[in-house]
Short mmCIF file of C-alpha atoms in Angstrom, two decimals:
data_model
loop_
_atom_site.label_atom_id
_atom_site.label_comp_id
_atom_site.label_asym_id
_atom_site.label_seq_id
_atom_site.Cartn_x
_atom_site.Cartn_y
_atom_site.Cartn_z
CA MET J 1230 26.49 36.92 217.83
CA HIS J 1231 25.08 34.27 220.15
CA PHE J 1232 28.28 33.86 222.12
CA ARG J 1233 30.06 36.87 223.56
CA PHE J 1234 32.80 37.82 226.00
CA THR J 1235 32.59 40.81 228.31
CA GLN J 1236 35.11 42.44 230.64
CA SER J 1237 32.39 43.94 232.84
CA ALA J 1238 29.36 42.63 234.75
CA ILE J 1239 26.98 40.57 232.59
CA ASP J 1240 23.73 42.46 231.92
CA THR J 1241 21.25 39.59 232.19
CA ASP J 1242 18.14 41.77 231.75
CA SER J 1243 19.34 43.00 228.42
CA ALA J 1244 20.49 39.51 227.38
CA ARG J 1245 17.15 38.01 228.38
CA ARG J 1246 15.30 40.55 226.23
CA GLU J 1247 17.12 39.22 223.17
CA LEU J 1248 15.40 35.86 223.74
CA LEU J 1249 11.83 37.11 224.16
CA THR J 1250 9.43 36.03 221.44
CA LEU J 1251 5.65 35.70 221.45
CA SER J 1252 5.84 32.05 220.46
CA ALA J 1253 8.06 31.08 223.42
CA GLY J 1254 6.40 29.64 226.52
CA GLY J 1255 9.49 28.57 228.43
CA TYR J 1256 12.76 30.25 229.29
CA VAL J 1257 15.66 28.61 231.13
CA SER J 1258 18.78 30.41 232.23
CA PHE J 1259 21.98 29.29 233.90
CA GLU J 1260 24.38 31.51 235.83
CA GLY J 1261 27.81 30.40 236.99
CA TRP J 1262 28.83 32.22 240.16
CA VAL J 1263 32.26 32.45 241.75
CA ARG J 1264 32.03 30.15 244.76
CA ASP J 1265 34.08 30.34 247.91
CA HIS J 1266 35.54 26.84 247.64
CA ASN J 1267 36.80 24.36 245.04
CA GLU J 1268 38.08 20.85 245.66
CA GLY J 1269 38.61 21.52 249.34
CA LEU J 1270 40.37 24.88 248.99
CA GLU J 1271 39.02 28.26 250.10
CA VAL J 1272 38.80 30.54 247.08
CA THR J 1273 39.08 34.31 247.54
CA ARG J 1274 38.91 35.52 243.92
CA LEU J 1275 39.31 34.38 240.31
CA GLU J 1276 40.84 35.52 237.05
CA TYR J 1277 39.49 34.40 233.69
CA GLU J 1278 41.27 34.74 230.39
CA SER J 1279 40.45 33.46 226.92
CA PHE J 1280 41.91 33.02 223.48
CA GLN J 1281 39.01 35.15 222.27
CA GLU J 1282 39.37 34.84 218.50
CA LEU J 1283 38.89 31.07 218.69
CA GLY J 1284 36.65 31.30 221.77
CA VAL J 1285 33.86 33.18 220.03
CA LYS J 1286 34.04 30.84 217.03
CA GLU J 1287 33.79 27.74 219.19
CA GLY J 1288 31.08 29.35 221.32
CA GLU J 1289 29.03 30.17 218.22
CA ARG J 1290 29.44 26.59 217.00
CA ILE J 1291 28.09 25.30 220.32
CA ILE J 1292 25.02 27.55 220.12
CA ASP J 1293 24.44 26.49 216.50
CA GLU J 1294 24.66 22.84 217.53
CA ALA J 1295 22.16 23.44 220.34
CA LEU J 1296 19.73 25.13 217.93
CA ARG J 1297 20.01 22.15 215.56
CA ARG J 1298 19.70 19.45 218.26
CA PHE J 1299 16.85 20.96 220.27
CA PRO J 1300 13.71 22.66 218.90
CA VAL J 1301 14.27 25.90 220.79
CA LYS J 1302 13.65 29.50 219.69
CA HIS J 1303 16.74 31.44 220.79
CA ALA J 1304 19.91 30.79 222.75
CA LEU J 1305 22.65 33.09 223.98
CA CYS J 1306 25.80 32.72 226.11
CA ILE J 1307 27.93 35.47 227.64
CA HIS J 1308 31.20 34.76 229.47
CA ARG J 1309 32.94 37.32 231.61
CA LEU J 1310 36.74 37.72 231.58
CA GLY J 1311 39.17 39.47 233.92
CA SER J 1312 39.24 39.58 237.71
CA LEU J 1313 36.12 38.38 239.56
CA ALA J 1314 35.14 38.46 243.23
CA LEU J 1315 33.13 35.88 245.17
CA SER J 1316 29.47 35.76 244.02
CA ASP J 1317 30.28 37.51 240.74
CA MET J 1318 28.66 35.98 237.68
CA ALA J 1319 31.23 34.33 235.44
CA VAL J 1320 28.93 32.98 232.75
CA TRP J 1321 25.31 33.28 231.70
CA VAL J 1322 23.31 31.06 229.33
CA GLY J 1323 19.70 31.73 228.31
CA VAL J 1324 17.37 29.68 226.12
CA SER J 1325 13.76 30.31 225.09
CA SER J 1326 11.48 27.70 223.52
CA ALA J 1327 7.85 26.80 222.99
CA HIS J 1328 8.04 24.00 225.57
CA ARG J 1329 10.15 23.82 228.69
CA GLY J 1330 11.82 20.43 228.28
CA GLU J 1331 13.86 21.50 225.28
CA ALA J 1332 14.87 24.75 226.96
CA PHE J 1333 16.31 22.82 229.93
CA ASP J 1334 18.10 20.36 227.63
CA ALA J 1335 19.56 23.03 225.37
CA CYS J 1336 20.69 25.25 228.27
CA ARG J 1337 22.46 22.34 229.94
CA PHE J 1338 24.03 21.23 226.66
CA ILE J 1339 25.39 24.72 226.05
CA ILE J 1340 26.98 25.23 229.47
CA ASP J 1341 28.45 21.69 229.45
CA GLU J 1342 29.99 22.19 226.02
CA VAL J 1343 31.22 25.70 226.78
CA LYS J 1344 33.03 24.42 229.86
CA HIS J 1345 34.69 21.63 227.90
CA ARG J 1346 35.41 23.21 224.54
CA VAL J 1347 35.80 26.98 224.66
CA PRO J 1348 39.40 28.12 225.29
CA ILE J 1349 38.85 29.89 228.62
CA TRP J 1350 41.16 29.52 231.61
CA LYS J 1351 40.51 30.21 235.25
CA LYS J 1352 43.11 31.08 237.86
CA GLU J 1353 41.92 30.57 241.42
CA HIS J 1354 43.41 32.57 244.28
CA TYR J 1355 43.20 30.79 247.63
CA ARG J 1356 43.16 31.92 251.22
CA GLY J 1357 46.79 31.98 252.31
CA GLY J 1358 48.08 33.39 249.04
CA ASP J 1359 48.43 30.34 246.78
CA SER J 1360 46.92 30.34 243.35
CA GLY J 1361 46.51 27.91 240.53
CA TRP J 1362 45.20 27.47 236.99
CA VAL J 1363 42.24 25.10 237.27
CA ASN J 1364 42.72 21.77 235.45
CA CYS J 1365 46.33 22.70 234.61
CA GLU J 1366 48.38 22.55 237.79
CA ARG J 1367 47.21 19.15 238.95
CA CYS J 1368 46.97 17.67 235.49
CA ALA J 1369 50.60 18.64 235.01
CA ALA J 1370 51.43 16.42 237.98
CA ALA J 1371 48.96 13.64 237.14
CA PRO J 1372 47.84 13.92 233.53
CA THR J 1373 45.77 10.75 233.29
CA TYR J 1374 43.57 11.80 236.19
CA ALA J 1375 43.29 15.43 235.26
CA HIS J 1376 40.87 15.12 232.38
CA GLN J 1377 38.29 13.52 234.61
CA HIS J 1378 37.64 16.78 236.41
CA ALA J 1379 38.12 19.01 233.40
CA MET Z 1031 60.60 30.66 208.65
CA GLN Z 1032 58.84 33.01 211.06
CA LEU Z 1033 55.82 32.00 213.13
CA LYS Z 1034 53.71 34.01 215.58
CA ILE Z 1035 53.13 32.19 218.88
CA GLN Z 1036 50.59 33.36 221.49
CA TYR Z 1037 50.63 32.06 225.05
CA TYR Z 1038 47.73 31.89 227.50
CA ALA Z 1039 47.19 31.15 231.17
CA LEU Z 1040 49.74 28.78 232.75
CA MET Z 1041 51.80 28.67 229.55
CA ARG Z 1042 51.90 32.47 229.36
CA GLU Z 1043 53.26 32.55 232.89
CA GLN Z 1044 55.80 29.79 232.23
CA ALA Z 1045 56.97 31.35 228.93
CA GLY Z 1046 57.08 34.78 230.57
CA ARG Z 1047 55.40 36.37 227.55
CA SER Z 1048 52.02 36.45 225.84
CA GLU Z 1049 53.33 36.38 222.29
CA GLU Z 1050 56.46 36.26 220.23
CA ILE Z 1051 57.64 36.01 216.64
CA LEU Z 1052 59.88 32.98 216.36
CA ASP Z 1053 62.38 31.89 213.71
CA THR Z 1054 62.05 28.13 213.54
CA SER Z 1055 62.52 25.13 211.31
CA ALA Z 1056 59.64 23.25 213.00
CA ALA Z 1057 57.60 21.58 210.24
CA THR Z 1058 54.49 20.92 212.35
CA PRO Z 1059 52.86 22.12 215.60
CA ALA Z 1060 54.16 18.90 217.21
CA ASP Z 1061 57.74 19.78 216.26
CA LEU Z 1062 57.22 23.34 217.42
CA TYR Z 1063 55.91 22.27 220.82
CA GLY Z 1064 58.96 20.03 221.31
CA GLU Z 1065 61.21 23.02 220.60
CA LEU Z 1066 59.32 25.34 222.98
CA LEU Z 1067 59.05 22.71 225.71
CA ALA Z 1068 62.84 22.47 225.77
CA ARG Z 1069 63.19 26.25 225.86
CA TYR Z 1070 60.55 27.17 228.48
CA GLY Z 1071 60.20 24.02 230.56
CA PHE Z 1072 56.41 23.86 230.23
CA THR Z 1073 54.89 21.47 232.76
CA LEU Z 1074 52.08 20.41 230.44
CA GLY Z 1075 52.74 17.49 228.13
CA ARG Z 1076 51.63 17.67 224.52
CA GLU Z 1077 48.94 15.04 225.15
CA GLN Z 1078 47.25 17.51 227.51
CA LEU Z 1079 47.09 20.29 224.95
CA LYS Z 1080 45.19 21.19 221.83
CA VAL Z 1081 46.66 23.42 219.20
CA ALA Z 1082 45.22 26.15 216.98
CA VAL Z 1083 46.73 27.52 213.79
CA ASN Z 1084 45.43 30.82 212.41
CA ASN Z 1085 42.58 30.94 214.94
CA GLU Z 1086 41.23 27.47 214.22
CA PHE Z 1087 41.80 24.10 215.87
CA SER Z 1088 44.44 22.12 214.01
CA ASP Z 1089 46.05 18.67 213.80
CA TRP Z 1090 49.43 18.34 215.43
CA SER Z 1091 50.81 17.12 212.10
CA ARG Z 1092 49.59 19.95 209.89
CA PRO Z 1093 52.46 21.46 207.86
CA LEU Z 1094 53.27 24.95 209.12
CA ALA Z 1095 53.83 27.85 206.73
CA ALA Z 1096 55.67 31.12 207.20
CA GLY Z 1097 53.47 33.66 208.97
CA ASP Z 1098 51.20 31.10 210.65
CA ALA Z 1099 49.88 32.06 214.09
CA VAL Z 1100 50.10 29.16 216.53
CA VAL Z 1101 48.40 28.85 219.93
CA PHE Z 1102 48.82 25.93 222.31
CA ILE Z 1103 45.67 25.39 224.33
CA PRO Z 1104 46.00 24.07 227.90
CA PRO Z 1105 43.06 22.24 229.50
CA VAL Z 1106 40.17 24.69 229.58
CA ALA Z 1107 38.12 25.74 232.61
CA GLY Z 1108 35.38 28.12 231.56
CA GLY Z 1109 32.19 28.68 233.52
CA MET Y 886 8.01 30.73 252.33
CA HIS Y 887 9.63 29.06 249.32
CA PHE Y 888 6.44 29.04 247.27
CA ARG Y 889 4.40 32.19 246.81
CA PHE Y 890 1.58 33.62 244.75
CA THR Y 891 1.52 37.18 243.46
CA GLN Y 892 -1.15 39.25 241.73
CA SER Y 893 1.41 41.55 240.12
CA ALA Y 894 4.50 41.13 237.94
CA ILE Y 895 7.06 38.72 239.38
CA ASP Y 896 10.16 40.55 240.64
CA THR Y 897 12.86 38.12 239.53
CA ASP Y 898 15.79 40.28 240.66
CA SER Y 899 14.55 40.33 244.19
CA ALA Y 900 13.69 36.62 244.11
CA ARG Y 901 17.12 35.75 242.72
CA ARG Y 902 18.80 37.65 245.56
CA GLU Y 903 17.13 35.29 248.05
CA LEU Y 904 19.10 32.43 246.49
CA LEU Y 905 22.56 34.03 246.52
CA THR Y 906 25.05 32.34 248.79
CA LEU Y 907 28.86 32.32 248.73
CA SER Y 908 28.95 28.54 248.56
CA ALA Y 909 26.79 28.35 245.42
CA GLY Y 910 28.51 28.07 242.05
CA GLY Y 911 25.50 27.41 239.88
CA TYR Y 912 22.10 29.01 239.52
CA VAL Y 913 19.32 27.80 237.22
CA SER Y 914 16.04 29.59 236.69
CA PHE Y 915 12.93 28.81 234.73
CA GLU Y 916 10.33 31.32 233.55
CA GLY Y 917 6.98 30.35 232.07
CA TRP Y 918 5.79 32.98 229.60
CA VAL Y 919 2.32 33.42 228.10
CA ARG Y 920 2.70 32.16 224.56
CA ASP Y 921 0.60 33.17 221.56
CA HIS Y 922 -0.60 29.65 220.75
CA ASN Y 923 -1.63 26.41 222.43
CA GLU Y 924 -2.62 23.17 220.73
CA GLY Y 925 -3.27 24.88 217.44
CA LEU Y 926 -5.28 27.83 218.79
CA GLU Y 927 -4.22 31.47 218.80
CA VAL Y 928 -4.13 32.73 222.37
CA THR Y 929 -4.70 36.44 223.09
CA ARG Y 930 -4.56 36.48 226.93
CA LEU Y 931 -4.83 34.26 229.99
CA GLU Y 932 -6.39 34.22 233.42
CA TYR Y 933 -4.92 32.23 236.29
CA GLU Y 934 -6.69 31.40 239.50
CA SER Y 935 -5.73 29.20 242.44
CA PHE Y 936 -7.09 27.59 245.55
CA GLN Y 937 -4.36 29.45 247.37
CA GLU Y 938 -4.66 27.98 250.87
CA LEU Y 939 -3.88 24.51 249.54
CA GLY Y 940 -1.71 25.82 246.71
CA VAL Y 941 0.95 27.31 248.98
CA LYS Y 942 1.00 24.14 251.11
CA GLU Y 943 1.46 21.90 248.09
CA GLY Y 944 4.01 24.29 246.61
CA GLU Y 945 6.03 24.28 249.83
CA ARG Y 946 5.92 20.47 249.87
CA ILE Y 947 7.33 20.37 246.34
CA ILE Y 948 10.22 22.69 247.27
CA ASP Y 949 10.91 20.61 250.39
CA GLU Y 950 10.97 17.45 248.28
CA ALA Y 951 13.38 19.08 245.83
CA LEU Y 952 15.71 20.13 248.67
CA ARG Y 953 15.68 16.55 250.00
CA ARG Y 954 16.16 14.85 246.61
CA PHE Y 955 18.86 17.11 245.19
CA PRO Y 956 21.88 18.56 247.05
CA VAL Y 957 21.04 22.17 246.25
CA LYS Y 958 21.39 25.28 248.42
CA HIS Y 959 18.15 27.22 247.93
CA ALA Y 960 15.02 26.97 245.82
CA LEU Y 961 12.07 29.30 245.32
CA CYS Y 962 8.96 29.37 243.15
CA ILE Y 963 6.59 32.29 242.52
CA HIS Y 964 3.37 31.91 240.52
CA ARG Y 965 1.39 34.86 239.24
CA LEU Y 966 -2.42 34.95 239.35
CA GLY Y 967 -5.00 37.14 237.63
CA SER Y 968 -5.13 38.40 234.06
CA LEU Y 969 -1.96 38.06 231.97
CA ALA Y 970 -1.05 39.35 228.51
CA LEU Y 971 1.13 37.67 225.89
CA SER Y 972 4.80 37.48 226.99
CA ASP Y 973 3.91 38.06 230.65
CA MET Y 974 5.70 35.81 233.10
CA ALA Y 975 3.29 33.34 234.70
CA VAL Y 976 5.72 31.42 236.88
CA TRP Y 977 9.34 31.65 238.01
CA VAL Y 978 11.52 28.98 239.60
CA GLY Y 979 15.08 29.58 240.82
CA VAL Y 980 17.59 27.14 242.32
CA SER Y 981 21.16 27.69 243.54
CA SER Y 982 23.65 24.92 244.24
CA ALA Y 983 27.36 24.18 244.51
CA HIS Y 984 27.35 22.29 241.19
CA ARG Y 985 25.22 22.93 238.14
CA GLY Y 986 23.82 19.45 237.47
CA GLU Y 987 21.74 19.39 240.64
CA ALA Y 988 20.46 22.91 240.01
CA PHE Y 989 19.14 21.89 236.59
CA ASP Y 990 17.58 18.71 238.00
CA ALA Y 991 15.95 20.44 240.95
CA CYS Y 992 14.61 23.34 238.85
CA ARG Y 993 13.05 20.96 236.35
CA PHE Y 994 11.61 18.79 239.11
CA ILE Y 995 9.99 21.81 240.75
CA ILE Y 996 8.33 23.20 237.62
CA ASP Y 997 7.14 19.73 236.54
CA GLU Y 998 5.61 19.03 239.95
CA VAL Y 999 4.09 22.51 240.29
CA LYS Y 1000 2.36 22.09 236.94
CA HIS Y 1001 0.95 18.71 237.93
CA ARG Y 1002 0.14 19.11 241.61
CA VAL Y 1003 -0.56 22.71 242.64
CA PRO Y 1004 -4.23 23.70 242.34
CA ILE Y 1005 -3.87 26.43 239.73
CA TRP Y 1006 -6.16 26.83 236.74
CA LYS Y 1007 -5.64 28.65 233.49
CA LYS Y 1008 -8.33 30.08 231.25
CA GLU Y 1009 -7.15 30.79 227.73
CA HIS Y 1010 -8.84 33.44 225.59
CA TYR Y 1011 -8.55 32.80 221.87
CA ARG Y 1012 -8.64 34.97 218.79
CA GLY Y 1013 -12.28 35.11 217.73
CA GLY Y 1014 -13.63 35.32 221.27
CA ASP Y 1015 -13.71 31.73 222.47
CA SER Y 1016 -12.15 30.78 225.76
CA GLY Y 1017 -11.51 27.62 227.70
CA TRP Y 1018 -10.11 26.23 230.95
CA VAL Y 1019 -6.99 24.31 229.98
CA ASN Y 1020 -7.21 20.55 230.67
CA CYS Y 1021 -10.85 20.90 231.72
CA GLU Y 1022 -12.92 21.57 228.63
CA ARG Y 1023 -11.51 18.79 226.49
CA CYS Y 1024 -11.14 16.36 229.30
CA ALA Y 1025 -14.82 16.85 230.00
CA ALA Y 1026 -15.47 15.59 226.49
CA ALA Y 1027 -12.80 12.90 226.47
CA PRO Y 1028 -11.71 12.12 230.01
CA THR Y 1029 -9.34 9.22 229.32
CA TYR Y 1030 -7.21 11.32 226.97
CA ALA Y 1031 -7.29 14.48 229.03
CA HIS Y 1032 -4.81 13.51 231.72
CA GLN Y 1033 -2.11 12.91 229.14
CA HIS Y 1034 -1.83 16.60 228.43
CA ALA Y 1035 -2.43 17.74 231.99
CA MET M 1142 -25.33 19.35 258.72
CA GLN M 1143 -23.80 22.44 257.17
CA LEU M 1144 -20.73 22.36 254.91
CA LYS M 1145 -18.85 25.19 253.23
CA ILE M 1146 -18.16 24.54 249.55
CA GLN M 1147 -15.76 26.62 247.45
CA TYR M 1148 -15.73 26.49 243.66
CA TYR M 1149 -12.86 27.29 241.33
CA ALA M 1150 -12.31 27.76 237.60
CA LEU M 1151 -14.69 25.80 235.34
CA MET M 1152 -16.70 24.55 238.32
CA ARG M 1153 -17.09 28.10 239.66
CA GLU M 1154 -18.51 29.15 236.33
CA GLN M 1155 -20.80 26.14 236.07
CA ALA M 1156 -22.05 26.52 239.66
CA GLY M 1157 -22.46 30.26 239.16
CA ARG M 1158 -20.86 30.97 242.54
CA SER M 1159 -17.46 30.81 244.22
CA GLU M 1160 -18.72 29.51 247.57
CA GLU M 1161 -21.80 28.53 249.47
CA ILE M 1162 -22.94 27.11 252.80
CA LEU M 1163 -24.90 23.95 252.11
CA ASP M 1164 -27.30 21.90 254.25
CA THR M 1165 -26.65 18.33 253.25
CA SER M 1166 -26.85 14.76 254.45
CA ALA M 1167 -23.85 13.72 252.31
CA ALA M 1168 -21.65 11.46 254.43
CA THR M 1169 -18.53 11.71 252.25
CA PRO M 1170 -17.05 13.97 249.55
CA ALA M 1171 -18.12 11.32 247.02
CA ASP M 1172 -21.75 11.59 248.16
CA LEU M 1173 -21.52 15.36 248.15
CA TYR M 1174 -20.19 15.48 244.60
CA GLY M 1175 -23.05 13.27 243.42
CA GLU M 1176 -25.50 15.71 244.98
CA LEU M 1177 -23.84 18.79 243.44
CA LEU M 1178 -23.38 17.17 240.05
CA ALA M 1179 -27.15 16.66 239.86
CA ARG M 1180 -27.79 20.24 240.94
CA TYR M 1181 -25.29 22.13 238.76
CA GLY M 1182 -24.70 19.79 235.83
CA PHE M 1183 -20.92 19.84 236.13
CA THR M 1184 -19.26 18.48 233.01
CA LEU M 1185 -16.35 16.99 234.92
CA GLY M 1186 -16.74 13.44 236.21
CA ARG M 1187 -15.60 12.60 239.72
CA GLU M 1188 -12.71 10.51 238.36
CA GLN M 1189 -11.25 13.70 236.89
CA LEU M 1190 -11.27 15.57 240.18
CA LYS M 1191 -9.41 15.61 243.44
CA VAL M 1192 -11.02 16.81 246.62
CA ALA M 1193 -9.78 18.83 249.58
CA VAL M 1194 -11.35 19.03 253.03
CA ASN M 1195 -10.29 21.85 255.35
CA ASN M 1196 -7.50 22.96 253.01
CA GLU M 1197 -5.87 19.54 252.66
CA PHE M 1198 -6.20 16.81 250.05
CA SER M 1199 -8.65 14.14 251.17
CA ASP M 1200 -9.99 10.70 250.31
CA TRP M 1201 -13.36 10.63 248.62
CA SER M 1202 -14.58 8.32 251.36
CA ARG M 1203 -13.56 10.43 254.36
CA PRO M 1204 -16.50 11.01 256.72
CA LEU M 1205 -17.61 14.65 256.59
CA ALA M 1206 -18.36 16.61 259.77
CA ALA M 1207 -20.44 19.72 260.28
CA GLY M 1208 -18.48 22.85 259.40
CA ASP M 1209 -16.04 21.11 257.05
CA ALA M 1210 -14.86 23.17 254.09
CA VAL M 1211 -14.86 21.17 250.87
CA VAL M 1212 -13.20 22.04 247.57
CA PHE M 1213 -13.43 19.97 244.41
CA ILE M 1214 -10.27 20.32 242.34
CA PRO M 1215 -10.53 20.16 238.55
CA PRO M 1216 -7.48 19.13 236.49
CA VAL M 1217 -4.79 21.71 237.20
CA ALA M 1218 -2.86 23.80 234.67
CA GLY M 1219 -0.31 25.93 236.44
CA GLY M 1220 2.79 27.34 234.79
#
């Protein structure tokens, strides 16, 4: 299982250990943190939900594609679901490889694809009490523009 | 025939439920979405969605069979 | 001090905490690990040494350049010196930013520049007892080729 | 005049010392390297090195002054 969901804090130390191998000289990781603003609005907290049965399948396909495209050793992605506070880690990607260039490329490929393809939704709660499903509320009003910031 | 529909995120909120068993004559996911759009007033148009049947992405024109599980997938926002 | 040397194991948790900020949504880190092979030879351990007075200056300049070139929040690099075993972490780079693209670019820029510009030397010890200063022994024999794999 | 020379890595091993105070008439780092190359038989040519004076990168043609600290920098291999 190279793509997983978790309802609790992501254990990056344990995840990183799964990527260790004596033949790897480079390790790149990405963490997505809950930030206090998005598109001009002050964010106070987030909720993530996923269609998990398809999500893990699509996530595994992305990791498999990364391992085929880039000569890396190991790759792993963990996405958190549920209610998250500011600074909480929403997603983690780690890649180990013999050389660093491929590790950067594969890590970036994985997070880009995960954000575009895995059925995960994010509801932002804003200062003042409003909330909204990212990429859904505005695209409902203006569908042709919406996919640009998906 | 009976289909199982699961709703997520904005569509879950607009449908007021996360799943239901539906008696329908919809032949395809496209037909089914038209039926549900009329019932629940979803704000997302079909061109903004993807659809999954039995936990795998599907064409909108795939013939549906009794017992199929259908999920409409709003624009995603992981990470 | 955004560039540091250490004689002991790099404390990545503590280093990562220096980069946390509520306005950051993306965090990219790179770790260089001691690998069991290099250019066809089996490596058993490494020694790193540095001209530290100039090394920290040049390292700080690299971080400053990264912060000017890429719109990131914070960046930090720690390089270990002394004797290292296989799988030990030799270098760590961390970058936080509002958006992930810049964090990847800045992290890669920093490790590439550190490897090319900071006066750090690496002696590899090979199975069988041989050893050699990387980029120095072969370039002594064939200077025009040597800088290509520096 | 007296200069302080520090040696690192391969050059430290070939010089058999990590630093020394040297009486020299070398006017520039280039002159000084020529003198030391003859003495220690360094395998690295000057074109493969950089040089630092007083903890900062320097031109090879910079005039040296008494008390300057000079470091020859072999090809680096951090990371």
